[in-house]
mmCIF file of C-alpha atoms in Angstrom:
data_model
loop_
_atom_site.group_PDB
_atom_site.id
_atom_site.type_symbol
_atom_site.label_atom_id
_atom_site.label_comp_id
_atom_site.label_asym_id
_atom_site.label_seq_id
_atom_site.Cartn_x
_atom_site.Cartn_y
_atom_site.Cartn_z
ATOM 1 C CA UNK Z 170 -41.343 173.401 72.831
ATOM 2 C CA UNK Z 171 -44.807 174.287 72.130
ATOM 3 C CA UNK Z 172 -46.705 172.065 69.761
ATOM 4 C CA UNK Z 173 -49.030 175.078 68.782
ATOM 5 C CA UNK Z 174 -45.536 176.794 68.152
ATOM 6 C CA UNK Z 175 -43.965 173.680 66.127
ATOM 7 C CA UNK Z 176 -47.025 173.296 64.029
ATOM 8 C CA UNK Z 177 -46.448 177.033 62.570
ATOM 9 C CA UNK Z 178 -42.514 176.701 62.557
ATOM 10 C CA UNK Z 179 -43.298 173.759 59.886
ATOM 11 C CA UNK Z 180 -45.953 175.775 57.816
ATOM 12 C CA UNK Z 181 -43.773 178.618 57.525
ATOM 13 C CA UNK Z 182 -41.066 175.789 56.635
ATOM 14 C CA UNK Z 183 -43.526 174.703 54.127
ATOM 15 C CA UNK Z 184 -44.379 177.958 52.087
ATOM 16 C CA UNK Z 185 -40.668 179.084 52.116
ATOM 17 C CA UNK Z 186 -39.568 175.890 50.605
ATOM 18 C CA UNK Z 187 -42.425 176.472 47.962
ATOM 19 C CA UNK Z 188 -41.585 180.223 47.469
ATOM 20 C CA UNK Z 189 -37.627 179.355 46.931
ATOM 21 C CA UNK Z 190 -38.781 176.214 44.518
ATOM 22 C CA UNK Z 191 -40.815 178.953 42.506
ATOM 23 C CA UNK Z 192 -37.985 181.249 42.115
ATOM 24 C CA UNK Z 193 -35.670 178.658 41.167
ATOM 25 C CA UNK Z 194 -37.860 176.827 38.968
ATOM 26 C CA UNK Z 195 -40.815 179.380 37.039
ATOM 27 C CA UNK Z 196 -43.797 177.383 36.273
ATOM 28 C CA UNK Z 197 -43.602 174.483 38.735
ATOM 29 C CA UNK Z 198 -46.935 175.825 40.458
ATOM 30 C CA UNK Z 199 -48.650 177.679 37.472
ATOM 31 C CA UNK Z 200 -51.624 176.003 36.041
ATOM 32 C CA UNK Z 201 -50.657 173.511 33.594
ATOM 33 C CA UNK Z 202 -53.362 173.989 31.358
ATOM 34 C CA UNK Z 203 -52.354 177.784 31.252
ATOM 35 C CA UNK Z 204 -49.141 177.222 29.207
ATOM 36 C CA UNK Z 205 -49.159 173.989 28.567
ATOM 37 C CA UNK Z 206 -49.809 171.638 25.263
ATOM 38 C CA UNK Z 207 -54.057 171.456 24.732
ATOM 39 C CA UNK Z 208 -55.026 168.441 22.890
ATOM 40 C CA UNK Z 209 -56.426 170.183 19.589
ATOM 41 C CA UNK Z 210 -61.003 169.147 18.974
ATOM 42 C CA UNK Z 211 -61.915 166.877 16.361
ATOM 43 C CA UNK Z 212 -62.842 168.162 13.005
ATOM 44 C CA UNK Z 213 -64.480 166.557 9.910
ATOM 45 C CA UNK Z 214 -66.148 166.745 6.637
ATOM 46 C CA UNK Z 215 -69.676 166.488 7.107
ATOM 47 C CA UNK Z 216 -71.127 167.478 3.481
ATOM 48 C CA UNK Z 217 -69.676 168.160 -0.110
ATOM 49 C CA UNK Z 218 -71.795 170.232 -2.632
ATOM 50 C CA UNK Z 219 -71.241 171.255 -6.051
ATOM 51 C CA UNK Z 220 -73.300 173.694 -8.425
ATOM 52 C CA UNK Z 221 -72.459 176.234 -11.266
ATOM 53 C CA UNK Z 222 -73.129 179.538 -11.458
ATOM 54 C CA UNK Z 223 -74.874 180.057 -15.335
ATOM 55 C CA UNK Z 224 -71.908 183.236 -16.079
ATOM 56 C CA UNK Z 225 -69.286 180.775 -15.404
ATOM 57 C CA UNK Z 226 -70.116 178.345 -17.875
ATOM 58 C CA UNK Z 227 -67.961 179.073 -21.371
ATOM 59 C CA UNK Z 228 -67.159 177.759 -24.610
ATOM 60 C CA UNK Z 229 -64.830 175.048 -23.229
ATOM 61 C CA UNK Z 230 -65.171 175.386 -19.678
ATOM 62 C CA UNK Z 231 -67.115 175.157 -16.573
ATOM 63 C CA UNK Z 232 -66.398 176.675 -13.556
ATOM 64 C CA UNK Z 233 -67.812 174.232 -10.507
ATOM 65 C CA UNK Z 234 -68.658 176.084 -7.539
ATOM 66 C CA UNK Z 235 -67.702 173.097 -4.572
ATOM 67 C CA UNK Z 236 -69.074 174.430 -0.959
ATOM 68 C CA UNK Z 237 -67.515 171.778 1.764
ATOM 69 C CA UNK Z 238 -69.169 171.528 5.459
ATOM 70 C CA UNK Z 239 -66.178 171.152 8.373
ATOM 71 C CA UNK Z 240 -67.492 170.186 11.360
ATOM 72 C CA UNK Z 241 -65.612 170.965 14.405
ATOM 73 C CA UNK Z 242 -66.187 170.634 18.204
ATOM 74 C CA UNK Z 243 -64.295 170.582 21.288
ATOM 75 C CA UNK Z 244 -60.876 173.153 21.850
ATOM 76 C CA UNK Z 245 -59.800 175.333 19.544
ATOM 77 C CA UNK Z 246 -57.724 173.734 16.623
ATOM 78 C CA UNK Z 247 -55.160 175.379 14.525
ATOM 79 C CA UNK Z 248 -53.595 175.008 11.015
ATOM 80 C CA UNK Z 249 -56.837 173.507 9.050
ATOM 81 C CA UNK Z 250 -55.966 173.144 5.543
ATOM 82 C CA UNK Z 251 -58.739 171.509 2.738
ATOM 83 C CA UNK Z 252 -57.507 170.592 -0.439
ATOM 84 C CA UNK Z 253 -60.366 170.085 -3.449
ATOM 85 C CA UNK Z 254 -59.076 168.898 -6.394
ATOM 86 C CA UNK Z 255 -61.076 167.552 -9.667
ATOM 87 C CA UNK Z 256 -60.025 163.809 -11.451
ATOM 88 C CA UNK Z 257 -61.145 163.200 -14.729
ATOM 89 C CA UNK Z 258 -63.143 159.871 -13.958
ATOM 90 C CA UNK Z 259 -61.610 158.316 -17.494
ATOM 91 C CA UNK Z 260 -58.198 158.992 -17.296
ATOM 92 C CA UNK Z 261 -57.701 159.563 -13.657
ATOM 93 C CA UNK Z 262 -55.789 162.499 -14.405
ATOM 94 C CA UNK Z 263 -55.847 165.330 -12.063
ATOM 95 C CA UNK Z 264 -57.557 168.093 -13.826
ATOM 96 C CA UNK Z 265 -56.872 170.957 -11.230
ATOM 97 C CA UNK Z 266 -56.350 171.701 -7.509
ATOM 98 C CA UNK Z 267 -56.869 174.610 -5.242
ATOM 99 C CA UNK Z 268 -55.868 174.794 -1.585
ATOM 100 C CA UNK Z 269 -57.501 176.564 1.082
ATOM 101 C CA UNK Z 270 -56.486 178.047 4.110
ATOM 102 C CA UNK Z 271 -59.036 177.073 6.701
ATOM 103 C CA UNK Z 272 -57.004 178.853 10.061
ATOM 104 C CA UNK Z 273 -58.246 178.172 13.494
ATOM 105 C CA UNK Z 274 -61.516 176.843 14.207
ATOM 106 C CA UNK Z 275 -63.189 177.839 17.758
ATOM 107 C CA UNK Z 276 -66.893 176.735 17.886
ATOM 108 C CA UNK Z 277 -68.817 173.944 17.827
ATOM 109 C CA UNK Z 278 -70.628 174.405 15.117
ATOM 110 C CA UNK Z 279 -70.095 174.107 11.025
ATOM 111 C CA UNK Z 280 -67.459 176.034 8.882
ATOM 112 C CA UNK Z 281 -68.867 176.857 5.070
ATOM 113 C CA UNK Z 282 -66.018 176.583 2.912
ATOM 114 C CA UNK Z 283 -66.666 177.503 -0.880
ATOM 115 C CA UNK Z 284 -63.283 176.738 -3.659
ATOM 116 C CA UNK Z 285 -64.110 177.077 -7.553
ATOM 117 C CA UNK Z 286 -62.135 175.182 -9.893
ATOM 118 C CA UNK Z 287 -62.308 175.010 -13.921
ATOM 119 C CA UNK Z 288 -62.515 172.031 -15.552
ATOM 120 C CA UNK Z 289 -63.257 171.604 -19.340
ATOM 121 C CA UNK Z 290 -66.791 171.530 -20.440
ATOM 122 C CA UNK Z 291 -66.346 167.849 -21.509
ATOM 123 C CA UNK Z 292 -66.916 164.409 -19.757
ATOM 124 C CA UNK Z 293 -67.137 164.291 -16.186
ATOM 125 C CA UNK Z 294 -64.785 164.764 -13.114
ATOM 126 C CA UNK Z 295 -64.585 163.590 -9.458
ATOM 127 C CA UNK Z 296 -64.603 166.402 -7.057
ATOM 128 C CA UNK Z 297 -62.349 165.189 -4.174
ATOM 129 C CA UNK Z 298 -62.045 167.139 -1.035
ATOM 130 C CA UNK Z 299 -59.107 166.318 1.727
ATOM 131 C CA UNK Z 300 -59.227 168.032 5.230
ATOM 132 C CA UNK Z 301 -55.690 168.261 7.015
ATOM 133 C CA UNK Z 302 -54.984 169.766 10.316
ATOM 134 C CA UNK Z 303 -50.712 170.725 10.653
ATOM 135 C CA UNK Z 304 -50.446 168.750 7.507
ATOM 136 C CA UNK Z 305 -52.167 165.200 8.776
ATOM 137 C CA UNK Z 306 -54.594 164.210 6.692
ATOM 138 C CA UNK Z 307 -57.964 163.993 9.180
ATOM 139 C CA UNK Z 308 -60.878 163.377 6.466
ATOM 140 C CA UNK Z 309 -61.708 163.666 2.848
ATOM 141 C CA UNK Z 310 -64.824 163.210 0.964
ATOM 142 C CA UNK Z 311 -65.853 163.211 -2.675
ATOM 143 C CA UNK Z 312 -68.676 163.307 -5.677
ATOM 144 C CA UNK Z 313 -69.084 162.906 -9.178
ATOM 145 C CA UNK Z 314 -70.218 164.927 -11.935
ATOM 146 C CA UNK Z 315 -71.132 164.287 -15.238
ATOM 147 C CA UNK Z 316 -72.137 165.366 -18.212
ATOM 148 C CA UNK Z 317 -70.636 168.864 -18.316
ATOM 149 C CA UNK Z 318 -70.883 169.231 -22.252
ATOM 150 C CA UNK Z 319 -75.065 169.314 -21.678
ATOM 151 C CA UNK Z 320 -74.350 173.006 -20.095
ATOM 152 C CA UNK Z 321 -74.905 175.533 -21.514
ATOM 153 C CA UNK Z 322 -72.917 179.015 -22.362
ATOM 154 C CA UNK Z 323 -73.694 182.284 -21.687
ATOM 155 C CA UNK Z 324 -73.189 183.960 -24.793
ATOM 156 C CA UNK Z 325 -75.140 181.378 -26.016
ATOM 157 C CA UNK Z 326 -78.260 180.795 -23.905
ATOM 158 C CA UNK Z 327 -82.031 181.757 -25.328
ATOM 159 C CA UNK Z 328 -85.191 180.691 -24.487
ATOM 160 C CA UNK Z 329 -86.253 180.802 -27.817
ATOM 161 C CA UNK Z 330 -86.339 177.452 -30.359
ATOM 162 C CA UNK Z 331 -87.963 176.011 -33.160
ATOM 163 C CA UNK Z 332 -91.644 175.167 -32.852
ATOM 164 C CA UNK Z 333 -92.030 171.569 -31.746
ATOM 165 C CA UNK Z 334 -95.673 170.625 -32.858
ATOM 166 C CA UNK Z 335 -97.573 168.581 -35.204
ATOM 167 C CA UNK Z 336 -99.889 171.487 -35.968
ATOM 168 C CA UNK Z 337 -97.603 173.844 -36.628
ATOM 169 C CA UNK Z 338 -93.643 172.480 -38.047
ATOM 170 C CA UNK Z 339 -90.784 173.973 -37.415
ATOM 171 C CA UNK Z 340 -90.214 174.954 -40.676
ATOM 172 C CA UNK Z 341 -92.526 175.142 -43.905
ATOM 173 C CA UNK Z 342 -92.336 176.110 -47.974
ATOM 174 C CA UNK Z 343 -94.557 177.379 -50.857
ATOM 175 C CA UNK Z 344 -94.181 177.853 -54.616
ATOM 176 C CA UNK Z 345 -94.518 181.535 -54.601
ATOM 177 C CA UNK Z 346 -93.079 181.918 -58.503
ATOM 178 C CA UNK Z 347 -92.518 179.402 -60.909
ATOM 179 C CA UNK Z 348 -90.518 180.445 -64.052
ATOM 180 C CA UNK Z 349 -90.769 177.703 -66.441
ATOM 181 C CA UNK Z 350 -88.561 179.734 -68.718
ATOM 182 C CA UNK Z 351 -86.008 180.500 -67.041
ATOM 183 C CA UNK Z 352 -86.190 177.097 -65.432
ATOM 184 C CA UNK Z 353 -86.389 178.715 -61.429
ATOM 185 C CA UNK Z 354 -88.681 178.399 -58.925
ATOM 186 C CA UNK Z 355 -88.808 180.805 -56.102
ATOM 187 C CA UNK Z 356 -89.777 179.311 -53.040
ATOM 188 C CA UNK Z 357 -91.081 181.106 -49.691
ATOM 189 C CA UNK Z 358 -89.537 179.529 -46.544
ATOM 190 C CA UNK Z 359 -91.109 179.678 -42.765
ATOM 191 C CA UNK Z 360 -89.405 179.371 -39.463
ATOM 192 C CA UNK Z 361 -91.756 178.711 -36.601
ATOM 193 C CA UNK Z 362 -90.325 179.683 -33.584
ATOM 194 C CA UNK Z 363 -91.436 179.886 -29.667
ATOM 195 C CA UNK Z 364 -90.371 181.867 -26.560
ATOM 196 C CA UNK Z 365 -90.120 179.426 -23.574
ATOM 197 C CA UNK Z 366 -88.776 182.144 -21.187
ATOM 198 C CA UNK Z 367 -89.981 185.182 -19.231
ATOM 199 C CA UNK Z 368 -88.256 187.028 -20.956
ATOM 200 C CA UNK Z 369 -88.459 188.942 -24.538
ATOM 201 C CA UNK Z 370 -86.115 187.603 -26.824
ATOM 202 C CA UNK Z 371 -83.345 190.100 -29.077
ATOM 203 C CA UNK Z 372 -80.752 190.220 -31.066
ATOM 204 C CA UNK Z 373 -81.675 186.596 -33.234
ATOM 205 C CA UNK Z 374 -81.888 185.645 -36.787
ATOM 206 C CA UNK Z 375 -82.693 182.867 -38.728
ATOM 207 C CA UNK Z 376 -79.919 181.366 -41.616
ATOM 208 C CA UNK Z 377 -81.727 179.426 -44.324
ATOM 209 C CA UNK Z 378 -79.617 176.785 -46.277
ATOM 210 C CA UNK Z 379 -80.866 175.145 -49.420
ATOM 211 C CA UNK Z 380 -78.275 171.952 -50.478
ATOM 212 C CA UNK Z 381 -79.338 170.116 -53.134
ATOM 213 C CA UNK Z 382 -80.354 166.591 -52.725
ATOM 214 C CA UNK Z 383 -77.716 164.303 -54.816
ATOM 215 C CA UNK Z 384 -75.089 166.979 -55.131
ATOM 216 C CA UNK Z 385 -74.995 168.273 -51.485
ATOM 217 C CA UNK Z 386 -74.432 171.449 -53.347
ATOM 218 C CA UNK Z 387 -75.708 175.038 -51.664
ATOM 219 C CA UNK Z 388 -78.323 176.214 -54.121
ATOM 220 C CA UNK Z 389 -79.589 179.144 -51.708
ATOM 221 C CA UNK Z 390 -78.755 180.892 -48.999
ATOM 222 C CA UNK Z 391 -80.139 183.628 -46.864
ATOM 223 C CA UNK Z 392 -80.703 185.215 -43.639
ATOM 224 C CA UNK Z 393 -83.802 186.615 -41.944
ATOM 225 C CA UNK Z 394 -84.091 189.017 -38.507
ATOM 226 C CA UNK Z 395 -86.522 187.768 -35.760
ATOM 227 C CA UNK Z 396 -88.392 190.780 -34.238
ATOM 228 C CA UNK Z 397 -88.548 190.432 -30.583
ATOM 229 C CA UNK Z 398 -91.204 187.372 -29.141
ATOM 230 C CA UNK Z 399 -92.748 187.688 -25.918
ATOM 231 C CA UNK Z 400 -92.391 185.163 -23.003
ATOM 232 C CA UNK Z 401 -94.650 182.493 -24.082
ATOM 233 C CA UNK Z 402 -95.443 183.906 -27.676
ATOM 234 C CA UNK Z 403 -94.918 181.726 -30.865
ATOM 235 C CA UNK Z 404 -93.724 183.981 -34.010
ATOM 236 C CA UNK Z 405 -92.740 182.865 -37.477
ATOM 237 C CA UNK Z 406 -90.139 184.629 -39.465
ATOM 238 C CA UNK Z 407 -90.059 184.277 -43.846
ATOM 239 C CA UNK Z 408 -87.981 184.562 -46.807
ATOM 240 C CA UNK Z 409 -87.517 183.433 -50.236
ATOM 241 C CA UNK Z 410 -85.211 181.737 -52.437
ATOM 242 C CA UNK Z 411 -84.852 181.256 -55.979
ATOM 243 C CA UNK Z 412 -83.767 177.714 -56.769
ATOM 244 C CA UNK Z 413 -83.293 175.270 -60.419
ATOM 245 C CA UNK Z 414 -86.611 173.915 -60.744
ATOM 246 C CA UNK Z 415 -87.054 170.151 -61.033
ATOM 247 C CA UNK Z 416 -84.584 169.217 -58.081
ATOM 248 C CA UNK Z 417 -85.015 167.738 -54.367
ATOM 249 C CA UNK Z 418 -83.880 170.201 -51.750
ATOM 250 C CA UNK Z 419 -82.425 169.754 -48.058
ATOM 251 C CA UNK Z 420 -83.920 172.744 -46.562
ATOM 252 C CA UNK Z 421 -81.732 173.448 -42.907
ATOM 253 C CA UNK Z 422 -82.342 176.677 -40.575
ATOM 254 C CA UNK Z 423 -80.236 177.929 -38.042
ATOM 255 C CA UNK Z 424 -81.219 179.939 -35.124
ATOM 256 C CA UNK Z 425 -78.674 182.542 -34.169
ATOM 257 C CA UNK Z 426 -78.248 184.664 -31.458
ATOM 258 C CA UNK Z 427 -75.306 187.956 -31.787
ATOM 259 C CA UNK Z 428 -73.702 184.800 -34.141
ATOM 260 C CA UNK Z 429 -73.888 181.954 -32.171
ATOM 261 C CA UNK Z 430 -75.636 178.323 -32.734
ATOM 262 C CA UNK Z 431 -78.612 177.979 -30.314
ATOM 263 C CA UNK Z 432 -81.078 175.604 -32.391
ATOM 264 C CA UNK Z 433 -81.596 174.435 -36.201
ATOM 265 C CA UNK Z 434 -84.008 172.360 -37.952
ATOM 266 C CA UNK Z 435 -84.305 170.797 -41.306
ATOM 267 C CA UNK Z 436 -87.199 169.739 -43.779
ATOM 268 C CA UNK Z 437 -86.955 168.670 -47.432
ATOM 269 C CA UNK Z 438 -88.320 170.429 -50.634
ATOM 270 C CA UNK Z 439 -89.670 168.076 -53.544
ATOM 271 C CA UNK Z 440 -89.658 169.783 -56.615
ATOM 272 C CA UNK Z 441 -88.667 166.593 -58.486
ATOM 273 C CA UNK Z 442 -91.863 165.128 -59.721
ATOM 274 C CA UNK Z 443 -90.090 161.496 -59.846
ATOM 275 C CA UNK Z 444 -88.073 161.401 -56.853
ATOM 276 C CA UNK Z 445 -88.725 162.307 -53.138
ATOM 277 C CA UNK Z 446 -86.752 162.875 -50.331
ATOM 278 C CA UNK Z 447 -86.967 162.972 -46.654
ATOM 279 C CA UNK Z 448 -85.066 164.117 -43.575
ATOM 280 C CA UNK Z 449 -86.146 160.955 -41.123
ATOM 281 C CA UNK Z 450 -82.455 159.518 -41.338
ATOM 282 C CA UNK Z 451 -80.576 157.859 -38.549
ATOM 283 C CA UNK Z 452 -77.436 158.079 -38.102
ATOM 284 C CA UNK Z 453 -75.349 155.780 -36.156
ATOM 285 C CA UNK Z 454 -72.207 156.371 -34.357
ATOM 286 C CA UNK Z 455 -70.197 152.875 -35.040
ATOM 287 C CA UNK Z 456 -67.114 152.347 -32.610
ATOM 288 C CA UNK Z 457 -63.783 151.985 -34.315
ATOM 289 C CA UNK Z 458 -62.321 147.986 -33.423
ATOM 290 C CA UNK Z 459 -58.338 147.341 -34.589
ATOM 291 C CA UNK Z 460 -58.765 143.701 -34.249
ATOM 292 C CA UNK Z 461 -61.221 144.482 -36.954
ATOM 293 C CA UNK Z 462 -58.619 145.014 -39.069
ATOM 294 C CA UNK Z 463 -55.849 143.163 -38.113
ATOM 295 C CA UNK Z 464 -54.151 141.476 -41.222
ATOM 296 C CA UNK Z 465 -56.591 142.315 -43.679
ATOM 297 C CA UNK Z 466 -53.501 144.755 -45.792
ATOM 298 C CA UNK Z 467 -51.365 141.604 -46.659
ATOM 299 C CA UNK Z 468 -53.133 140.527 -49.590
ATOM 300 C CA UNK Z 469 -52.660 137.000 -49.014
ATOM 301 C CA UNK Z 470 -53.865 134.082 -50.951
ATOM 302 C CA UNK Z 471 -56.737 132.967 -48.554
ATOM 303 C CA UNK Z 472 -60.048 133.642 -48.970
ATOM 304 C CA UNK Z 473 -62.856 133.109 -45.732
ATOM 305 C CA UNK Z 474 -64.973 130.362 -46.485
ATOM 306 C CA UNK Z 475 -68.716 129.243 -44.729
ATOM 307 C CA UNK Z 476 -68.717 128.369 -41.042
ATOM 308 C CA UNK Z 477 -66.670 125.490 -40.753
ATOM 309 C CA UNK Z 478 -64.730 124.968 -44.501
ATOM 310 C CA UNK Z 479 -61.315 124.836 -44.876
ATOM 311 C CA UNK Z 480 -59.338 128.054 -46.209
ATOM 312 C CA UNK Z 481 -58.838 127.507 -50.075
ATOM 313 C CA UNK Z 482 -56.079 128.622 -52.150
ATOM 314 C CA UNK Z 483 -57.445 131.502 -54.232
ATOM 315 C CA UNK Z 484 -54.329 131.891 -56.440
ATOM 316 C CA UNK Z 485 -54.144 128.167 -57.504
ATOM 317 C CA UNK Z 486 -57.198 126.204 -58.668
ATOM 318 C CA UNK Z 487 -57.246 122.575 -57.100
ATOM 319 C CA UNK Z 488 -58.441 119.302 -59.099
ATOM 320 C CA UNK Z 489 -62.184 118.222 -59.175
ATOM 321 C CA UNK Z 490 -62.915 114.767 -57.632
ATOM 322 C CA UNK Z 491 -64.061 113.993 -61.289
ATOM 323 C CA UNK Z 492 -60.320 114.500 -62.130
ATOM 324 C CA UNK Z 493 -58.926 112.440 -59.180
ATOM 325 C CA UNK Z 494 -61.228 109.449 -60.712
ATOM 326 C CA UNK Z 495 -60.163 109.311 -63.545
ATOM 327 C CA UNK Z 496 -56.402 109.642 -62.740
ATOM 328 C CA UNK Z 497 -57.079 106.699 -60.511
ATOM 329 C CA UNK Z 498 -58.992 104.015 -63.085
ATOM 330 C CA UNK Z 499 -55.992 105.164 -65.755
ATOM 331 C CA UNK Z 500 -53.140 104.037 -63.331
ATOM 332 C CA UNK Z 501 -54.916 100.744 -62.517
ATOM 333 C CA UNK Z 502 -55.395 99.856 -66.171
ATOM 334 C CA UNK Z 503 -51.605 101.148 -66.969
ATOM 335 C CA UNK Z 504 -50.778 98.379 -63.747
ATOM 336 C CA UNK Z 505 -52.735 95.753 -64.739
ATOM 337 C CA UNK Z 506 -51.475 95.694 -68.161
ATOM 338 C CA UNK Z 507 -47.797 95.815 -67.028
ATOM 339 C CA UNK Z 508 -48.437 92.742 -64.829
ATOM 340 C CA UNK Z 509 -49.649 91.295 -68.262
#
């Protein structure tokens, strides 16, 4: 035989076997990285940040804005998942959770993945973000925030407060009547107040509160409009109140805006010509202890004594050493005289 001819005999051989292998078993030459499993590209949180819009911040909640960075490179990887959730950092509770669907991610490059969740305007929380890919946890991250209750709310945020100067006080009073007949004064009160916004300010008024002094009972009250102030502009707003004469007077104003609290002052009004008053008072929040007051409802008989005295009986008296002497010398002479 021909060795040219025996050399094709076995490539034909060859193919035919591979032909019949492929019809009896699809896929054996296909490319295996056609069909087959790919190995999934790493992915990772590379940055956590948290902010609040100003609208979503109400009367007794926040609403935190948390935008998390996933970094991904290599082949495309499916079924991403991120989880944020907020702990309150005293309790360890979990405040909230929100899960996001993250899908497939292609690039290489950064994903921008924004979740809001409320938490109460109180305290603080830690933001904690877990990344999972087909429900393996693959990274998580986390930050702190504090201080929540400083934030303001949007019904009740103004630019405008109370004047803040030695020059010119927040708030002021003159004798504008004095009635010693009818025993009343009538006082004239001013509120000094300044726009620190660009802004002109509307819609505020001014609640003046006279208490008096001893009694912490209301002697006046009234309310005054503030016409609008210009961005940067200081304006003052009056009124007057008729009050007893001859009394001390806590003089508080509240700034209001469509009803609600956004700053108050105080002063104090002498019209006593013996006593004065003034509004420089601290007050100190003291921490309640039990073991402060642990067994002090029994009533029992012991009383404390200086550092390092015994405990004496406080419903019995005891016997003076002058006593104890004497008892002594009178059973020595009572013995002597018996051995006599």
């Amino acid at each position: 035989m021909n060795r040219d001819a025996a050399l094709a005999g076995a490539a034909v051989g060859v193919v035919l076997v591979a032909l019949l292998a492929s019809v009896a078993l699809p896929g054996v030459l296909a490319d295996p990285t056609e069909d087959g499993p790919v190995r999934p590209g790493p992915v990772r949180i590379s940055e956590v940040n948290i902010g609040s819009d100003d609208a979503q911040v109400r009367g007794g909640t926040v609403t935190l804005s948390v935008d998390t960075r996933i970094e991904h490179h290599g082949n495309p990887t499916e079924n991403v998942t991120l989880l944020v959730r907020a702990v309150d950092s005293e309790s360890g509770l979990v405040e909230t959770s929100r899960t996001v669907d993250v899908g497939t991610l292609r690039d290489d490059a950064e994903t921008a993945v924004t979740t809001n969740v409320t938490v109460e305007r109180q305290g603080g929380y830690r933001i904690e973000t877990v990344l999972y890919q087909d429900d393996r946890r693959v990274d998580e991250s986390g930050k702190t925030v504090s201080g929540l209750e400083a934030l303001t709310p949007a019904y009740a945020r103004s630019d405008v407060r109370f004047s803040e100067t030695n020059a010119l006080p927040p708030l002021s009073f003159s004798v504008a009547r004095a009635d010693a007949g009818n025993n009343r004064t009538t006082l004239e009160l001013a509120a000094s107040l300044t726009n620190g916004g660009d802004d002109r300010s509307e819609d505020l008024q001014v609640q003046f509160v006279l208490r008096q002094a001893e009694s912490n009972i209301v002697a006046a009250r009234t309310t005054a409009g503030v016409g609008a102030i210009r961005p940067g502009r200081t304006a003052t707003t009056t009124a007057r109140v008729t009050v007893p004469r001859d009394y001390n007077y806590y003089v508080d104003a509240v700034l209001l805006k469509d009803g609600v609290v956004v700053d108050s002052a105080r002063t104090a009004a002498n019209l006593d010509p013996t006593k004065r008053i003034s509004v420089n008072e601290t007050e100190t929040e003291v921490e309640l202890r039990v073991e402060d007051f642990e067994g002090g409802g029994n009533g029992g008989g012991e009383r404390p004594t200086e550092a390092g005295g015994e405990p004496t009986d406080a419903s019995t008296p005891g016997f003076g050493p002058v006593v104890a002497v004497v008892a002594l010398l009178a059973s020595a002479l009572l013995a002597r005289r018996w051995t006599q």
